Short mmCIF file of C-alpha atoms in Angstrom, two decimals:
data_model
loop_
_atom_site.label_atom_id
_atom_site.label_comp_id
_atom_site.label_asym_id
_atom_site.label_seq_id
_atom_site.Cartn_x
_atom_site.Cartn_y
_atom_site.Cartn_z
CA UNK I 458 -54.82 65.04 -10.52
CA UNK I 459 -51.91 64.78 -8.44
CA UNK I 460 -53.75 64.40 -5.32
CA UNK I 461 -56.20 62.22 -6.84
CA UNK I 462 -53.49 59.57 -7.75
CA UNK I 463 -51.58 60.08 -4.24
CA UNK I 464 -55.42 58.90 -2.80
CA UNK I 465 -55.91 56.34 -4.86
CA UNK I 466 -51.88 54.90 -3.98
CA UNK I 467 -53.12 54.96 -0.84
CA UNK I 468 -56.50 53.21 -0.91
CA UNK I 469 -54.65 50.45 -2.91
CA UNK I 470 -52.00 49.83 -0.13
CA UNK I 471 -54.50 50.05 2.75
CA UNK I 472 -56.26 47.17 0.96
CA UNK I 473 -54.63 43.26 2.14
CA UNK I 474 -54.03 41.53 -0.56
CA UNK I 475 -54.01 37.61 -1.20
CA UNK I 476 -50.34 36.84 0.01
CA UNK I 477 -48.80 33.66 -0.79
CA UNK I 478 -48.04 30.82 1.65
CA UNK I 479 -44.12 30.70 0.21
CA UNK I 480 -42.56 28.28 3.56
CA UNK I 481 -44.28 26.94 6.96
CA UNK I 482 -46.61 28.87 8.79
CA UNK I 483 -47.18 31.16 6.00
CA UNK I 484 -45.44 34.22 4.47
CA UNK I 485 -43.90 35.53 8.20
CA UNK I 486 -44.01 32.37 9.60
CA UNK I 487 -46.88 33.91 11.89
CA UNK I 488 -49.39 31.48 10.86
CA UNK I 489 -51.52 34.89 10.24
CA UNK I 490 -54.33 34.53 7.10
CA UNK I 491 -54.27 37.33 5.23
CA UNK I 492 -56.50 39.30 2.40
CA UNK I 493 -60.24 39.90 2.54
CA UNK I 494 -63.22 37.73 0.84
CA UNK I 495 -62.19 34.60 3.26
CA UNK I 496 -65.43 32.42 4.83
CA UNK I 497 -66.63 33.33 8.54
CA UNK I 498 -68.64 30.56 8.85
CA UNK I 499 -69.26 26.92 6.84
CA UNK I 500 -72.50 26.29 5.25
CA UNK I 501 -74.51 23.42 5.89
CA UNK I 502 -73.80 21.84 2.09
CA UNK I 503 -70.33 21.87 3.52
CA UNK I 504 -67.30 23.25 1.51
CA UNK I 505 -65.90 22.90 -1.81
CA UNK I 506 -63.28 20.85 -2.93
CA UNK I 507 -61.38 22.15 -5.97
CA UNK I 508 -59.29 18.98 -6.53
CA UNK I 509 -57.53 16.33 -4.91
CA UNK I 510 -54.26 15.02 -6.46
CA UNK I 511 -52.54 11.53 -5.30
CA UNK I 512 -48.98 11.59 -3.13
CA UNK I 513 -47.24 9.55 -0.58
CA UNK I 514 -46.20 9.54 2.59
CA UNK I 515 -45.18 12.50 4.57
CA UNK I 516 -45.35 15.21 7.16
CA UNK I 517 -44.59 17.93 5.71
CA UNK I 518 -46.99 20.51 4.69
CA UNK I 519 -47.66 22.43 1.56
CA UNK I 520 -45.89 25.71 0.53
CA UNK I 521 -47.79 27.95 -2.47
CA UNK I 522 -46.34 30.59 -4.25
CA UNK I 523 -46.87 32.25 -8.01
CA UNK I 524 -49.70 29.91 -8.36
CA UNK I 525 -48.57 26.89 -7.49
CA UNK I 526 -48.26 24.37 -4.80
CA UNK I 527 -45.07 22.50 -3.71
CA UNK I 528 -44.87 19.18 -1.15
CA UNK I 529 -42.76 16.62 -0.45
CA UNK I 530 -43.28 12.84 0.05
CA UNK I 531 -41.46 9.70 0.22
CA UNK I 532 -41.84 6.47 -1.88
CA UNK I 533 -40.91 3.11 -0.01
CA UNK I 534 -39.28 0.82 -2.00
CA UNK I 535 -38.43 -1.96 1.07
CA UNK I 536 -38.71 -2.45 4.47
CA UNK I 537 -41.62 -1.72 7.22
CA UNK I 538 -42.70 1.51 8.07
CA UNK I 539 -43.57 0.74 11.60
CA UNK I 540 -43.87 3.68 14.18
CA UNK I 541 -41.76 2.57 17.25
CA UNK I 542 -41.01 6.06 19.36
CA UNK I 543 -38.34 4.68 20.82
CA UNK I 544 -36.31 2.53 17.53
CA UNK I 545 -35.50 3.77 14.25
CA UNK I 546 -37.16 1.68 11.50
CA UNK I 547 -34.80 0.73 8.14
CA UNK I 548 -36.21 1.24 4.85
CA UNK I 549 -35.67 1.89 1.09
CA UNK I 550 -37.25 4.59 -1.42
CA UNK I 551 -37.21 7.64 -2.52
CA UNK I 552 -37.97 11.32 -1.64
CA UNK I 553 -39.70 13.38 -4.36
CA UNK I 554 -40.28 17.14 -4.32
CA UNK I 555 -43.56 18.02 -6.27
CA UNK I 556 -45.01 20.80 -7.77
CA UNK I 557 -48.87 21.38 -8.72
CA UNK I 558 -50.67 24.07 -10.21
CA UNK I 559 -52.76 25.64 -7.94
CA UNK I 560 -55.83 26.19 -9.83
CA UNK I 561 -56.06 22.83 -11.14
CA UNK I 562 -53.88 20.60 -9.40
CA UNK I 563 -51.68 19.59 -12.26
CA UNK I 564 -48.79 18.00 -11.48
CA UNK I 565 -46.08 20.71 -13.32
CA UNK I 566 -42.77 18.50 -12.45
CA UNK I 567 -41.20 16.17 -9.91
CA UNK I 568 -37.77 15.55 -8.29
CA UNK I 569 -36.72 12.18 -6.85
CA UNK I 570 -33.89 11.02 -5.17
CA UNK I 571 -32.78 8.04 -3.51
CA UNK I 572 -32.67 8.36 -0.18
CA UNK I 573 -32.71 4.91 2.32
CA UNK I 574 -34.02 6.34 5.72
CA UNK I 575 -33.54 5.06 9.45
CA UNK I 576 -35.77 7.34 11.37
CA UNK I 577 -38.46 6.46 13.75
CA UNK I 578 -42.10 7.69 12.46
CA UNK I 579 -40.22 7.44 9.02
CA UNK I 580 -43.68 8.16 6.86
CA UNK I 581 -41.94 10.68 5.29
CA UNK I 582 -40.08 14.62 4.89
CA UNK I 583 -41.17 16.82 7.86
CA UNK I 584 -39.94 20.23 6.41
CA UNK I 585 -42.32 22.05 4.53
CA UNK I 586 -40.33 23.63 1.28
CA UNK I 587 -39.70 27.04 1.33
CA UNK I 588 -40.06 29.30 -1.51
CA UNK I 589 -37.92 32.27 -2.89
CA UNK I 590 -38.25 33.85 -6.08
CA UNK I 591 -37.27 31.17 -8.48
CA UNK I 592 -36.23 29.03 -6.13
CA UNK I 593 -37.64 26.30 -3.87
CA UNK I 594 -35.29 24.80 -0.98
CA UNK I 595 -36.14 21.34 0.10
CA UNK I 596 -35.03 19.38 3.27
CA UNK I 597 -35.32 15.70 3.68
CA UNK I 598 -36.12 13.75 6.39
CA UNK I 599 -31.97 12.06 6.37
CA UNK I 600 -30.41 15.41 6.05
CA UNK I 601 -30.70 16.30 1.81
CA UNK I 602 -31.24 20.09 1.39
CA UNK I 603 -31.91 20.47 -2.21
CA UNK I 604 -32.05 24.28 -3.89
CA UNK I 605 -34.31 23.69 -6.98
CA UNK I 606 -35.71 25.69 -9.71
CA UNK I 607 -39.08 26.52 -9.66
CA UNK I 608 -39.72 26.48 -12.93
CA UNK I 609 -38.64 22.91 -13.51
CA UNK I 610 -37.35 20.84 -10.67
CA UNK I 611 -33.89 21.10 -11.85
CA UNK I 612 -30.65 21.10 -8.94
CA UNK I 613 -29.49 24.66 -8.12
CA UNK I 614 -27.18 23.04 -5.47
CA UNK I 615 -27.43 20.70 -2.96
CA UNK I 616 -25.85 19.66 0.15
CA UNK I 617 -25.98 17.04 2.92
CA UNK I 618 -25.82 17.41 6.27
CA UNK I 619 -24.34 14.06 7.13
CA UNK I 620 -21.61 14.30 4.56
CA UNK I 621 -21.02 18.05 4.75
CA UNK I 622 -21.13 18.62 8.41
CA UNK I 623 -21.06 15.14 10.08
CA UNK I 624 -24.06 15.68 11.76
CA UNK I 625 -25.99 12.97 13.41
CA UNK I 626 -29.83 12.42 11.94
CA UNK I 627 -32.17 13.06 15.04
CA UNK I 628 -34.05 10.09 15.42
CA UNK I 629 -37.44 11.72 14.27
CA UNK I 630 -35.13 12.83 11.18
CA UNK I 631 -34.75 16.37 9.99
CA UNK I 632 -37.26 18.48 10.86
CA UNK I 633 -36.53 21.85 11.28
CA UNK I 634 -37.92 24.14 8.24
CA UNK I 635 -35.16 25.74 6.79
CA UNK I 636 -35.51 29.87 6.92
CA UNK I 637 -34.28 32.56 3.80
CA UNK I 638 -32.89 35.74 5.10
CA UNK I 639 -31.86 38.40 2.84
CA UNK I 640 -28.96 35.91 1.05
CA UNK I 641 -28.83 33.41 3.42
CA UNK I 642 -30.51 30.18 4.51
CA UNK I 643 -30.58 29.19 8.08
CA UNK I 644 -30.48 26.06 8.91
CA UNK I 645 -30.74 23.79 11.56
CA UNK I 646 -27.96 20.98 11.26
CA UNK I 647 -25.99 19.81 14.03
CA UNK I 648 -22.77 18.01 14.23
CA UNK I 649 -20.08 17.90 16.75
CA UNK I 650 -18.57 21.55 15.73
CA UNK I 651 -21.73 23.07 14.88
CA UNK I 652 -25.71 23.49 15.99
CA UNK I 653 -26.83 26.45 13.51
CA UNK I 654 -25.34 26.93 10.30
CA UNK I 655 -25.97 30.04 7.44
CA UNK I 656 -25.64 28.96 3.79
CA UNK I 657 -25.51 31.74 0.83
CA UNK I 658 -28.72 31.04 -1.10
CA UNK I 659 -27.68 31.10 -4.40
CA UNK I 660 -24.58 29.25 -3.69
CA UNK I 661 -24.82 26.39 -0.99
CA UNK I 662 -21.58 27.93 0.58
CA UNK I 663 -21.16 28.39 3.84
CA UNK I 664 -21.37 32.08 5.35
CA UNK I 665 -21.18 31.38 9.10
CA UNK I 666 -22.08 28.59 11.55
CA UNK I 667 -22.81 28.63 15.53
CA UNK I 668 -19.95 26.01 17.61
CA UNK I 669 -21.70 23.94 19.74
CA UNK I 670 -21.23 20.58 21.64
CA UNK I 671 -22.83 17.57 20.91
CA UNK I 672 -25.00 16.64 17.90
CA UNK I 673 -28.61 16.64 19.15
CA UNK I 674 -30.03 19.93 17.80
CA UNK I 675 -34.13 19.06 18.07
CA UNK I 676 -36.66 20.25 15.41
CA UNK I 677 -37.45 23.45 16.13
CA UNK I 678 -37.24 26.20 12.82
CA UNK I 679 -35.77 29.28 13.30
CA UNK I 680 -37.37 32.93 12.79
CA UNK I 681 -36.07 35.98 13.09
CA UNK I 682 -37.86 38.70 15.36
CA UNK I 683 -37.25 42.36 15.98
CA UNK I 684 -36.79 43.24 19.83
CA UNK I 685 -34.64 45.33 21.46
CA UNK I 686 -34.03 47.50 18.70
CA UNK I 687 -32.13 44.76 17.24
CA UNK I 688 -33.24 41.62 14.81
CA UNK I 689 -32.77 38.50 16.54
CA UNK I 690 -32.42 34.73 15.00
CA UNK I 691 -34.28 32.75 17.48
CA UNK I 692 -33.09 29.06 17.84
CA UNK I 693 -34.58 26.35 20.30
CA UNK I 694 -32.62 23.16 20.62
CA UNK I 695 -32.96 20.41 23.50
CA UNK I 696 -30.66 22.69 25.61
CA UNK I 697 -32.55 25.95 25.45
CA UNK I 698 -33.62 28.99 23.45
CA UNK I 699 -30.79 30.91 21.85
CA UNK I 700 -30.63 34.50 20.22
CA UNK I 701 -28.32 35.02 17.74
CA UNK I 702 -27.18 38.02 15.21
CA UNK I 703 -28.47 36.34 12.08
CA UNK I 704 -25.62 38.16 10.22
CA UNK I 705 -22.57 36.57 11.94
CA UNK I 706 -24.46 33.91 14.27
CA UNK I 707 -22.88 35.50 17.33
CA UNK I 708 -25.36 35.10 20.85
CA UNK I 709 -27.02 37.78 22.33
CA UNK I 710 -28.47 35.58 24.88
CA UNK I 711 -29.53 32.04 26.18
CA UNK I 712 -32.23 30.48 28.59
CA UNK I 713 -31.87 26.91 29.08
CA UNK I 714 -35.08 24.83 28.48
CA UNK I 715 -34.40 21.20 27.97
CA UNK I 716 -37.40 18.87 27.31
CA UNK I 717 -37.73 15.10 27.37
CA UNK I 718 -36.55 13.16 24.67
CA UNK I 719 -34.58 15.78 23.01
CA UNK I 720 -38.40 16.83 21.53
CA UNK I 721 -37.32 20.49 20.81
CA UNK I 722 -40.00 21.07 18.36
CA UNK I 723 -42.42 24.42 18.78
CA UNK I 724 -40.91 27.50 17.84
CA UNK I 725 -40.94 30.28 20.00
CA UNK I 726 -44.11 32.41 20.01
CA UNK I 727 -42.82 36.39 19.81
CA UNK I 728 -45.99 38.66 20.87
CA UNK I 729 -44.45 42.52 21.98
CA UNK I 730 -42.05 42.32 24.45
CA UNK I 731 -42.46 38.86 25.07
CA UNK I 732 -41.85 35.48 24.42
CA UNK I 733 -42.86 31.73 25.03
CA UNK I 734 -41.11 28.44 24.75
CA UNK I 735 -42.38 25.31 25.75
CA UNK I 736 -41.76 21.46 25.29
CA UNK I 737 -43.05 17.90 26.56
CA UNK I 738 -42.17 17.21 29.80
CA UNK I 739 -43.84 20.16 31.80
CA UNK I 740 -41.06 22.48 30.23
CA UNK I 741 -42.08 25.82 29.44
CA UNK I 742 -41.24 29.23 30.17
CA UNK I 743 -42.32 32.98 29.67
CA UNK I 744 -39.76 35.35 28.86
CA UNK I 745 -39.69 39.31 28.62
CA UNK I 746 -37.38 40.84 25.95
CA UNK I 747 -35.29 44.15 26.57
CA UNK I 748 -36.61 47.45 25.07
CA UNK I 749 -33.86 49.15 23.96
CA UNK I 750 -31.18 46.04 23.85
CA UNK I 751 -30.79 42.53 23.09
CA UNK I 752 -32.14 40.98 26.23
CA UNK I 753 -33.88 38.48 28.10
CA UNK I 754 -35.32 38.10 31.07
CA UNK I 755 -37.11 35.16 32.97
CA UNK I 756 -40.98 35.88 33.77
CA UNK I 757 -42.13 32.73 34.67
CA UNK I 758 -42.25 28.76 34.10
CA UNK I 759 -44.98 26.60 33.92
CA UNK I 760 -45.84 23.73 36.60
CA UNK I 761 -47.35 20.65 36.46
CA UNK I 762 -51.24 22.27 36.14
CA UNK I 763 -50.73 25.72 34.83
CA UNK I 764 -49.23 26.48 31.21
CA UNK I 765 -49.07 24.40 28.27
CA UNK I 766 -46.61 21.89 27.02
CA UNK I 767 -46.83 21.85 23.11
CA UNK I 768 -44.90 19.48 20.53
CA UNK I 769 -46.26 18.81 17.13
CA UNK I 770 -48.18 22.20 16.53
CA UNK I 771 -47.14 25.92 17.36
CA UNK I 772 -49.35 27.86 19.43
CA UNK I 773 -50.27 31.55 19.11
CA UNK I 774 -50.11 34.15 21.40
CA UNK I 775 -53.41 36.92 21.12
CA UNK I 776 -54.37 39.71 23.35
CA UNK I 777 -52.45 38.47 26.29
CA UNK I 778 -53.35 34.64 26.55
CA UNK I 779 -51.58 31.72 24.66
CA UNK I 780 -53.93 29.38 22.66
CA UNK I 781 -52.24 25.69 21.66
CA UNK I 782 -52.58 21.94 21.93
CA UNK I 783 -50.51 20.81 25.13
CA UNK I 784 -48.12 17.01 24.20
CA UNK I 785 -49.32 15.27 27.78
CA UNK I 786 -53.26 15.13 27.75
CA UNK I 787 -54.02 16.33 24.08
CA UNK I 788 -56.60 19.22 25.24
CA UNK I 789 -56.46 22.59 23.39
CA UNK I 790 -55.93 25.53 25.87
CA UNK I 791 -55.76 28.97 26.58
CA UNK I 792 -53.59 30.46 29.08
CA UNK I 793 -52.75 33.63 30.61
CA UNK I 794 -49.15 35.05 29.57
CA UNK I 795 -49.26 36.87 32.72
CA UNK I 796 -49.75 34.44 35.18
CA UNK I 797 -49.15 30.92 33.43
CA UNK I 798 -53.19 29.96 34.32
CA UNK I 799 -55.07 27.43 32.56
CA UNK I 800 -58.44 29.39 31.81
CA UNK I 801 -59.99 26.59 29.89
CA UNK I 802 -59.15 23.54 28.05
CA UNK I 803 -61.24 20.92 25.52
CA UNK I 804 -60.67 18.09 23.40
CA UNK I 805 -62.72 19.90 20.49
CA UNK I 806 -60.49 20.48 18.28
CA UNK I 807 -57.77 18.36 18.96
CA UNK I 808 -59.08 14.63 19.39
CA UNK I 809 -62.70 15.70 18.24
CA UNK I 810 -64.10 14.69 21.74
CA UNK I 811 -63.75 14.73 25.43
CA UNK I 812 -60.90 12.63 25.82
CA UNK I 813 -57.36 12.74 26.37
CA UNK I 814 -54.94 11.38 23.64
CA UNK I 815 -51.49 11.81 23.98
CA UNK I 816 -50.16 15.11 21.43
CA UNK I 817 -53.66 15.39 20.44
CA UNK I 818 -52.94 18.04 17.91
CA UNK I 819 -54.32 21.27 16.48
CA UNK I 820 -52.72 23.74 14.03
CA UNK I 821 -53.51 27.06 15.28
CA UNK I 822 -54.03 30.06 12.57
CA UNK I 823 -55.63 33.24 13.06
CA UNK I 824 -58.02 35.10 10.68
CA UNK I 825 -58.92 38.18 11.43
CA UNK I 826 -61.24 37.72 14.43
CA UNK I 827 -61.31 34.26 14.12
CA UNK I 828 -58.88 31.18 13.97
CA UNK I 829 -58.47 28.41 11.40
CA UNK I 830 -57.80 25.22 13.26
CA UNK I 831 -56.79 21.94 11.49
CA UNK I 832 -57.59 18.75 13.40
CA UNK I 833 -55.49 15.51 13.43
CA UNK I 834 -58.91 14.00 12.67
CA UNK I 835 -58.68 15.79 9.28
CA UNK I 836 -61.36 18.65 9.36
CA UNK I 837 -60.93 22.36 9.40
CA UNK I 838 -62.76 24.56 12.06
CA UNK I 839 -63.92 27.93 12.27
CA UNK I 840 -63.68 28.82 15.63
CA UNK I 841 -64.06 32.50 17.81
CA UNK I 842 -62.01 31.95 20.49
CA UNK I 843 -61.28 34.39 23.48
CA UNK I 844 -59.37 34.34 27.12
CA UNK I 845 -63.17 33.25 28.60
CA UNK I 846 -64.36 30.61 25.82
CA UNK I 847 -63.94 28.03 22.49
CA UNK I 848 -67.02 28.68 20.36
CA UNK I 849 -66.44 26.50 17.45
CA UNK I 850 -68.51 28.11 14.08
CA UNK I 851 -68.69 25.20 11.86
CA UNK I 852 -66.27 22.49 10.96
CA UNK I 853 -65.53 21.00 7.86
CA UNK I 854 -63.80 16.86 7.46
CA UNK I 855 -61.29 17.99 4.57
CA UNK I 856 -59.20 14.31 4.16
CA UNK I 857 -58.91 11.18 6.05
CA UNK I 858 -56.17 11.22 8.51
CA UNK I 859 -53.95 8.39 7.45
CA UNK I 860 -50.80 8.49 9.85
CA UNK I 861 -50.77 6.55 13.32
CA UNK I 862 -50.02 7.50 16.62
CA UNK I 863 -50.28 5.52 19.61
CA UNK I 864 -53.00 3.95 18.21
CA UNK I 865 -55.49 6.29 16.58
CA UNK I 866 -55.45 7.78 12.93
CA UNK I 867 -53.88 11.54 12.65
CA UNK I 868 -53.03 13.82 10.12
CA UNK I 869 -50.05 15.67 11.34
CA UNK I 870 -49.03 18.39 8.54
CA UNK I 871 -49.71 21.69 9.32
CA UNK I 872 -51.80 22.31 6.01
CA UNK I 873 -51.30 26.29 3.78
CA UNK I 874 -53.88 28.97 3.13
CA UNK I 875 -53.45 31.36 -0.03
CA UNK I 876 -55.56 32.64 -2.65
CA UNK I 877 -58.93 31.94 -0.28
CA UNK I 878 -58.49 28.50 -0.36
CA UNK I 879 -57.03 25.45 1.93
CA UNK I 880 -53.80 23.21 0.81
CA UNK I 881 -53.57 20.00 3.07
CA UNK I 882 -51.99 16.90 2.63
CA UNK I 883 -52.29 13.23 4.09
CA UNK I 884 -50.37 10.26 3.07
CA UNK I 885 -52.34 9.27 0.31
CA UNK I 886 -53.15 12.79 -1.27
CA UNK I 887 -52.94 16.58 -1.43
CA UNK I 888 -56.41 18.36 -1.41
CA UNK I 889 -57.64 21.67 -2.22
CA UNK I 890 -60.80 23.53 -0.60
CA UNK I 891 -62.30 26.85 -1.53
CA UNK I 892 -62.51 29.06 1.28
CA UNK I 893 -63.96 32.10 -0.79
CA UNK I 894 -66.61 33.38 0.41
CA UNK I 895 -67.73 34.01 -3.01
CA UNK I 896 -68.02 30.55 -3.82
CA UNK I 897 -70.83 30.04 -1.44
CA UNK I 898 -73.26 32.94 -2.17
#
């Protein structure tokens, strides 16, 4: 009986399960799908959609946990949202955390807040929230972090970043997705005395912070990795990539990578031993971690037609070759981590065709053998993808893409996947789509 119980223990924990999609890029912030019963290809009557629910503006994706969904928006009040790259636009409104059941799409509760902005691109938040236990931390585009209950919106604590830390808002605004470790938060907040600062979770207080000089600290979320024996807080601001011991936020190391503009924005893909940064401006590098100790050291950097130059989505590093959208020409690529070679590129699932479009943009998740891409244009594509070709499965036009860029309609909100089904959001609504492959026997 004994054995028989040790067995079936076993069986049960060799079995994935449906994780949540608690913060950005899922559950490890690996932009990984897990579970079993997911589609592998999109039938011809297309997919379902479950429900749609209105919201406003907003970049910042969905985050589902405990069966429900949580987003962020803004409501303009006054002023004209006009998207000048280089001017900061001056407006009125408020920003609202919401919460949805994720079955139905319910609205459960909201929280609002004033908050005037002066931000270029200023449709809305760019942080997805992040989820822990029974609590849900928010950060607004203008610097608000915001720990709320889950259960009913209510202030935990909040702080703000301006006010607390006199740190400058990056022109884009806030974007970098706050990260929960053990009983901290790491966050990304700038200022004249600091770039990186640790806040107790339950608390707001301040644990420990990381000196630097100058204000401008990108958009770039930080992870933590395990390399070198040792766990490492990565960091990537417009001066370079930084590891730091996420307990006392002393360095282990730095490279320098600066890209134009200050755009600091994809966070460093960890694969093994080793690691790639990259930002607009032909700025990218391939570094090799140390073994047995906290180090780095320089492989290679990209030129002007080899590697890839990423911004708004993280790319993903697979079996020795980096897949991702590159900032200058909008293609989607794959290149080889050994060598920094471009082994193909198409505008497939970035712009939709064969045409360049600057930060023509994919989000890049990986399902078992497959990927999950999300288009700017809105649709969700299957896709088997390997260091010799893009075979695209099926694709499937999920919302409208509402935002602007340059002149064409995007979406631009990397969208969550829990519980076999798709959360994405636009500026006009969040939408959910069954991806069980139940559904469509």
């Amino acid at each position: 009986m004994r054995s028989l119980l040790t067995l079936c223990l076993a069986l049960a924990a060799a079995i994935p399960t449906q994780a949540d999609w608690p913060q950005w890029m899922g559950e490890n912030r690996d932009g990984n799908v897990s579970g079993t019963g997911w589609i592998k290809s999109i039938p011809a009557e297309g997919l379902k959609t479950v429900w749609r629910m209105p919201i406003k503006g907003g970049y910042a994706g969905p985050s589902v946990a405990d069966g429900r969904v949580y987003v962020t928006d803004y409501v303009r009040t006054s002023g004209e949202a006009v998207n000048d790259p280089g001017a900061r636009a001056t407006l009125g409104g408020q920003e609202r955390v919401l919460c949805f059941d994720a079955k139905t799409g319910k609205k459960i509760w909201e929280h609002a807040y004033d908050c005037p902005y002066s931000i270029s691109y200023p449709a809305g938040p760019r942080c997805t929230p992040t989820v822990d236990g029974d609590r849900v931390y928010a950060l607004g585009a203008e610097g608000d972090l915001l720990c709320l209950s889950t259960a009913d919106g209510s202030v935990i604590w909040q702080r703000n970043f301006k006010k607390d830390f006199n740190s400058a808002v990056p022109i884009w605004g806030h974007a970098a997705h706050p990260l929960v470790d053990g009983d901290q938060l790491i966050c990304m907040v700038g200022g004249e005395t600091q770039s990186v600062v640790s806040l107790d979770k339950m608390t707001g207080k301040e644990i420990w912070k990381r000196p630097t000089v100058g204000n401008d600290i990108g958009y770039c979320p930080p992870r933590i990795i395990q390399a070198g024996g040792t766990r490492q807080l990565i960091t990537f601001s417009p001066k370079g990539i930084e590891s730091l011991d996420p307990k006392t936020g002393k360095p282990y190391w730095d490279v320098p990578l600066t890209p134009l503009y200050g755009m600091s924005i994809t966070m460093p893909q960890h694969d093994g031993n080793l690691m790639f940064a990259s930002g607009i401006g032909s700025e990218s590098v391939m570094l090799e971690l140390g073994s047995d100790q906290p180090t780095v050291t320089e492989l290679w950097r990209g030129e002007q037609k080899t590697s890839i130059y990423c911004a708004n989505s993280t790319p993903m590093i697979v079996d020795g070759v980096i897949y991702g959208s590159d900032c200058q020409v909008g293609h989607f690529a794959a290149i080889d981590t050994k060598t920094s070679d471009r082994l193909w590129t198409t505008f497939a699932p970035t712009t939709g065709g064969e045409r360049r479009a600057k930060h023509g943009t994919a989000f890049v998740t990986k399902y078992g053998d497959q990927f999950f891409l999300f288009s700017e244009t809105g649709d969700l594509i299957i896709a088997a993808i390997d260091s010799k070709e893009y075979n695209e499965i099926g694709r499937f036009h999920v919302l409208e893409p509402t935002g602007e860029c340059f002149g064409r309609s995007v979406v631009w909100s990397h969208p969550a996947y829990s519980g076999k089904h798709l959360f994405a959001r636009n500026d006009k609504e969040i939408v959910c789509v069954s991806l069980d492959a139940d559904d469509y026997k």
